[in-house]
PDB file of C-alpha atoms in Angstrom:
ATOM      1  CA  UNK A   1     126.641  84.203 124.178  1.00 68.00           C
ATOM      2  CA  UNK A   2     128.677  81.171 125.038  1.00 92.00           C
ATOM      3  CA  UNK A   3     130.881  78.711 123.216  1.00 96.00           C
ATOM      4  CA  UNK A   4     129.633  75.150 123.451  1.00 98.00           C
ATOM      5  CA  UNK A   5     131.576  71.897 123.522  1.00 97.00           C
ATOM      6  CA  UNK A   6     131.383  70.006 120.205  1.00 98.00           C
ATOM      7  CA  UNK A   7     131.071  66.234 120.593  1.00 97.00           C
ATOM      8  CA  UNK A   8     133.701  64.230 118.727  1.00 95.00           C
ATOM      9  CA  UNK A   9     133.084  61.067 116.709  1.00 94.00           C
ATOM     10  CA  UNK A  10     132.587  58.245 117.746  1.00 92.00           C
ATOM     11  CA  UNK A  11     130.833  59.679 120.853  1.00 94.00           C
ATOM     12  CA  UNK A  12     127.587  57.729 121.300  1.00 96.00           C
ATOM     13  CA  UNK A  13     125.611  60.938 121.906  1.00 98.00           C
ATOM     14  CA  UNK A  14     126.080  61.795 118.209  1.00 98.00           C
ATOM     15  CA  UNK A  15     123.740  58.887 117.416  1.00 97.00           C
ATOM     16  CA  UNK A  16     120.769  60.213 119.413  1.00 98.00           C
ATOM     17  CA  UNK A  17     117.724  61.217 117.393  1.00 98.00           C
ATOM     18  CA  UNK A  18     116.718  64.826 118.038  1.00 98.00           C
ATOM     19  CA  UNK A  19     113.202  65.691 119.198  1.00 98.00           C
ATOM     20  CA  UNK A  20     111.106  68.443 117.589  1.00 98.00           C
ATOM     21  CA  UNK A  21     111.146  71.881 119.207  1.00 98.00           C
ATOM     22  CA  UNK A  22     107.748  72.601 120.779  1.00 97.00           C
ATOM     23  CA  UNK A  23     107.921  76.381 121.016  1.00 97.00           C
ATOM     24  CA  UNK A  24     110.422  78.843 119.594  1.00 98.00           C
ATOM     25  CA  UNK A  25     111.071  80.989 122.642  1.00 98.00           C
ATOM     26  CA  UNK A  26     113.960  82.911 124.178  1.00 98.00           C
ATOM     27  CA  UNK A  27     115.667  79.658 125.268  1.00 98.00           C
ATOM     28  CA  UNK A  28     115.717  78.481 121.651  1.00 98.00           C
ATOM     29  CA  UNK A  29     116.899  81.880 120.351  1.00 98.00           C
ATOM     30  CA  UNK A  30     119.743  81.838 122.904  1.00 98.00           C
ATOM     31  CA  UNK A  31     120.646  78.296 121.851  1.00 98.00           C
ATOM     32  CA  UNK A  32     120.710  79.391 118.184  1.00 98.00           C
ATOM     33  CA  UNK A  33     123.040  82.314 119.052  1.00 98.00           C
ATOM     34  CA  UNK A  34     125.339  80.071 121.109  1.00 98.00           C
ATOM     35  CA  UNK A  35     125.422  77.446 118.351  1.00 98.00           C
ATOM     36  CA  UNK A  36     126.230  80.130 115.764  1.00 98.00           C
ATOM     37  CA  UNK A  37     129.062  81.510 117.904  1.00 98.00           C
ATOM     38  CA  UNK A  38     130.406  77.966 118.366  1.00 98.00           C
ATOM     39  CA  UNK A  39     130.184  77.226 114.628  1.00 98.00           C
ATOM     40  CA  UNK A  40     131.956  80.471 113.649  1.00 97.00           C
ATOM     41  CA  UNK A  41     134.653  79.938 116.297  1.00 97.00           C
ATOM     42  CA  UNK A  42     135.366  76.333 115.247  1.00 96.00           C
ATOM     43  CA  UNK A  43     135.387  77.461 112.302  1.00 96.00           C
ATOM     44  CA  UNK A  44     132.696  75.667 110.334  1.00 96.00           C
ATOM     45  CA  UNK A  45     129.805  76.277 107.949  1.00 98.00           C
ATOM     46  CA  UNK A  46     127.162  74.248 109.781  1.00 98.00           C
ATOM     47  CA  UNK A  47     126.339  72.868 113.204  1.00 98.00           C
ATOM     48  CA  UNK A  48     123.482  70.698 114.432  1.00 98.00           C
ATOM     49  CA  UNK A  49     122.248  70.837 118.031  1.00 98.00           C
ATOM     50  CA  UNK A  50     123.056  67.126 118.334  1.00 98.00           C
ATOM     51  CA  UNK A  51     126.739  67.993 117.938  1.00 98.00           C
ATOM     52  CA  UNK A  52     126.632  70.134 121.089  1.00 98.00           C
ATOM     53  CA  UNK A  53     124.705  67.471 123.040  1.00 98.00           C
ATOM     54  CA  UNK A  54     121.322  69.196 122.712  1.00 98.00           C
ATOM     55  CA  UNK A  55     118.924  66.723 121.163  1.00 98.00           C
ATOM     56  CA  UNK A  56     116.429  69.093 119.584  1.00 98.00           C
ATOM     57  CA  UNK A  57     115.822  69.653 115.861  1.00 98.00           C
ATOM     58  CA  UNK A  58     117.917  72.800 115.340  1.00 98.00           C
ATOM     59  CA  UNK A  59     120.712  73.561 112.894  1.00 98.00           C
ATOM     60  CA  UNK A  60     122.675  76.689 112.054  1.00 98.00           C
ATOM     61  CA  UNK A  61     124.376  77.190 108.694  1.00 98.00           C
ATOM     62  CA  UNK A  62     126.409  79.943 107.064  1.00 98.00           C
ATOM     63  CA  UNK A  63     128.083  79.154 103.752  1.00 97.00           C
ATOM     64  CA  UNK A  64     128.631  82.816 102.816  1.00 96.00           C
ATOM     65  CA  UNK A  65     132.125  84.105 102.051  1.00 93.00           C
ATOM     66  CA  UNK A  66     131.766  86.914 104.586  1.00 94.00           C
ATOM     67  CA  UNK A  67     130.340  84.591 107.245  1.00 93.00           C
ATOM     68  CA  UNK A  68     127.495  87.064 107.646  1.00 94.00           C
ATOM     69  CA  UNK A  69     124.425  85.193 106.369  1.00 96.00           C
ATOM     70  CA  UNK A  70     123.345  82.958 109.254  1.00 97.00           C
ATOM     71  CA  UNK A  71     120.547  80.526 108.527  1.00 98.00           C
ATOM     72  CA  UNK A  72     118.795  78.988 111.536  1.00 98.00           C
ATOM     73  CA  UNK A  73     116.552  76.014 110.799  1.00 98.00           C
ATOM     74  CA  UNK A  74     114.262  74.781 113.577  1.00 98.00           C
ATOM     75  CA  UNK A  75     112.344  71.528 113.041  1.00 98.00           C
ATOM     76  CA  UNK A  76     113.725  71.312 109.492  1.00 98.00           C
ATOM     77  CA  UNK A  77     112.540  68.710 107.035  1.00 98.00           C
ATOM     78  CA  UNK A  78     113.504  68.136 103.440  1.00 98.00           C
ATOM     79  CA  UNK A  79     110.274  68.289 101.434  1.00 98.00           C
ATOM     80  CA  UNK A  80     111.897  67.676  98.035  1.00 98.00           C
ATOM     81  CA  UNK A  81     115.243  66.482  96.723  1.00 98.00           C
ATOM     82  CA  UNK A  82     116.385  66.389  93.109  1.00 98.00           C
ATOM     83  CA  UNK A  83     117.067  63.090  91.399  1.00 98.00           C
ATOM     84  CA  UNK A  84     120.429  64.491  90.283  1.00 97.00           C
ATOM     85  CA  UNK A  85     123.144  63.496  92.701  1.00 97.00           C
ATOM     86  CA  UNK A  86     126.692  64.729  92.997  1.00 96.00           C
ATOM     87  CA  UNK A  87     129.832  63.892  94.956  1.00 96.00           C
ATOM     88  CA  UNK A  88     131.025  66.652  97.287  1.00 95.00           C
ATOM     89  CA  UNK A  89     133.955  66.631  99.664  1.00 96.00           C
ATOM     90  CA  UNK A  90     132.652  66.947 103.212  1.00 97.00           C
ATOM     91  CA  UNK A  91     134.179  67.520 106.594  1.00 97.00           C
ATOM     92  CA  UNK A  92     132.577  67.787 110.011  1.00 98.00           C
ATOM     93  CA  UNK A  93     133.277  69.684 113.221  1.00 98.00           C
ATOM     94  CA  UNK A  94     132.658  66.419 115.096  1.00 97.00           C
ATOM     95  CA  UNK A  95     135.271  64.641 112.943  1.00 97.00           C
ATOM     96  CA  UNK A  96     138.064  67.239 112.726  1.00 94.00           C
ATOM     97  CA  UNK A  97     140.705  66.801 110.065  1.00 92.00           C
ATOM     98  CA  UNK A  98     138.767  64.145 108.138  1.00 94.00           C
ATOM     99  CA  UNK A  99     137.439  64.931 104.663  1.00 96.00           C
ATOM    100  CA  UNK A 100     135.920  62.591 102.100  1.00 96.00           C
ATOM    101  CA  UNK A 101     133.485  62.507  99.209  1.00 96.00           C
ATOM    102  CA  UNK A 102     129.799  61.879  99.889  1.00 97.00           C
ATOM    103  CA  UNK A 103     127.093  61.595  97.248  1.00 97.00           C
ATOM    104  CA  UNK A 104     124.029  63.743  97.929  1.00 98.00           C
ATOM    105  CA  UNK A 105     121.110  65.306  96.080  1.00 98.00           C
ATOM    106  CA  UNK A 106     122.276  68.305  94.036  1.00 98.00           C
ATOM    107  CA  UNK A 107     119.237  70.414  95.044  1.00 98.00           C
ATOM    108  CA  UNK A 108     116.820  70.299  97.979  1.00 98.00           C
ATOM    109  CA  UNK A 109     113.856  72.209  99.342  1.00 98.00           C
ATOM    110  CA  UNK A 110     113.640  72.413 103.119  1.00 98.00           C
ATOM    111  CA  UNK A 111     110.784  73.607 105.331  1.00 98.00           C
ATOM    112  CA  UNK A 112     111.638  74.908 108.800  1.00 98.00           C
ATOM    113  CA  UNK A 113     110.904  77.540 111.381  1.00 98.00           C
ATOM    114  CA  UNK A 114     113.318  80.449 111.707  1.00 97.00           C
ATOM    115  CA  UNK A 115     114.536  81.856 115.045  1.00 96.00           C
ATOM    116  CA  UNK A 116     111.313  83.891 115.283  1.00 96.00           C
ATOM    117  CA  UNK A 117     109.108  80.832 114.853  1.00 97.00           C
ATOM    118  CA  UNK A 118     108.090  81.785 111.306  1.00 97.00           C
ATOM    119  CA  UNK A 119     107.687  78.883 108.876  1.00 98.00           C
ATOM    120  CA  UNK A 120     109.641  79.173 105.659  1.00 97.00           C
ATOM    121  CA  UNK A 121     110.756  77.088 102.700  1.00 98.00           C
ATOM    122  CA  UNK A 122     114.205  77.385 101.194  1.00 97.00           C
ATOM    123  CA  UNK A 123     115.468  75.957  97.913  1.00 98.00           C
ATOM    124  CA  UNK A 124     119.151  75.199  97.951  1.00 98.00           C
ATOM    125  CA  UNK A 125     121.801  73.883  95.607  1.00 97.00           C
ATOM    126  CA  UNK A 126     125.534  73.340  95.688  1.00 95.00           C
ATOM    127  CA  UNK A 127     127.299  73.827  99.029  1.00 96.00           C
ATOM    128  CA  UNK A 128     124.149  74.996 100.834  1.00 98.00           C
ATOM    129  CA  UNK A 129     122.227  71.877  99.723  1.00 98.00           C
ATOM    130  CA  UNK A 130     125.105  69.652 100.854  1.00 98.00           C
ATOM    131  CA  UNK A 131     125.319  71.443 104.194  1.00 98.00           C
ATOM    132  CA  UNK A 132     121.564  71.162 104.819  1.00 98.00           C
ATOM    133  CA  UNK A 133     121.608  67.417 104.094  1.00 98.00           C
ATOM    134  CA  UNK A 134     124.728  66.917 106.237  1.00 98.00           C
ATOM    135  CA  UNK A 135     123.303  68.800 109.234  1.00 98.00           C
ATOM    136  CA  UNK A 136     119.873  67.136 108.987  1.00 98.00           C
ATOM    137  CA  UNK A 137     121.655  63.768 109.064  1.00 98.00           C
ATOM    138  CA  UNK A 138     122.999  64.744 112.502  1.00 98.00           C
ATOM    139  CA  UNK A 139     119.430  65.269 113.737  1.00 98.00           C
ATOM    140  CA  UNK A 140     118.634  61.628 112.999  1.00 98.00           C
ATOM    141  CA  UNK A 141     121.866  60.387 114.576  1.00 98.00           C
ATOM    142  CA  UNK A 142     123.931  59.956 111.423  1.00 98.00           C
ATOM    143  CA  UNK A 143     127.521  61.170 110.938  1.00 97.00           C
ATOM    144  CA  UNK A 144     128.925  61.648 107.418  1.00 97.00           C
ATOM    145  CA  UNK A 145     131.583  58.947 107.882  1.00 95.00           C
ATOM    146  CA  UNK A 146     128.759  56.383 107.819  1.00 96.00           C
ATOM    147  CA  UNK A 147     128.577  56.991 104.049  1.00 96.00           C
ATOM    148  CA  UNK A 148     132.171  55.772 103.713  1.00 96.00           C
ATOM    149  CA  UNK A 149     133.356  52.201 103.231  1.00 95.00           C
ATOM    150  CA  UNK A 150     133.682  50.032 106.368  1.00 95.00           C
ATOM    151  CA  UNK A 151     137.475  50.177 106.039  1.00 95.00           C
ATOM    152  CA  UNK A 152     137.492  53.993 105.933  1.00 94.00           C
ATOM    153  CA  UNK A 153     135.040  54.127 108.859  1.00 94.00           C
ATOM    154  CA  UNK A 154     137.352  51.910 110.900  1.00 93.00           C
ATOM    155  CA  UNK A 155     140.370  54.091 110.085  1.00 94.00           C
ATOM    156  CA  UNK A 156     138.485  57.258 111.054  1.00 94.00           C
ATOM    157  CA  UNK A 157     137.386  55.731 114.385  1.00 91.00           C
ATOM    158  CA  UNK A 158     140.940  54.659 115.150  1.00 93.00           C
ATOM    159  CA  UNK A 159     142.326  58.093 114.293  1.00 91.00           C
ATOM    160  CA  UNK A 160     139.665  59.911 116.368  1.00 90.00           C
ATOM    161  CA  UNK A 161     140.241  57.655 119.398  1.00 86.00           C
ATOM    162  CA  UNK A 162     143.982  58.275 119.118  1.00 88.00           C
ATOM    163  CA  UNK A 163     143.436  62.048 118.960  1.00 84.00           C
ATOM    164  CA  UNK A 164     141.172  61.865 122.025  1.00 84.00           C
ATOM    165  CA  UNK A 165     143.883  60.054 123.989  1.00 85.00           C
ATOM    166  CA  UNK A 166     146.457  62.694 123.014  1.00 84.00           C
ATOM    167  CA  UNK A 167     144.224  65.581 124.066  1.00 73.00           C
TER     168      UNK A 167
END
């Protein structure tokens, strides 16, 4: 397994739309393992392939306390979202140190392939639902700060550019 470089906002590659995975093969399983290792090392609870400059529809998520319940979603799509919406504080591995409230559906149902290519549907609520929506946004080239006011977006961009210069 290998740690991958996580792109930092406002890197233009974060805005690329991911393409569907054609076949779940050993290359995809290796990518899932590398993404999981990267996510755990960061540390985070979710990571989209877009964030590691791989523009395929793959996300890994683990919101468990023990960090031992990895969920790999390949070609995920939300097939249902509740009308109830709720504000949740979000952060992002591509926008380190920045946290803000984003309104999202309280519950979702997602259909995806797992790392073995088996189709499954998952119902999620709370943190898992937020994480799924957040990571699927990455696959269509959207970063959570885009939900914030223009003023906050500008401040985040300035802060991230400053951090990049200091690195």
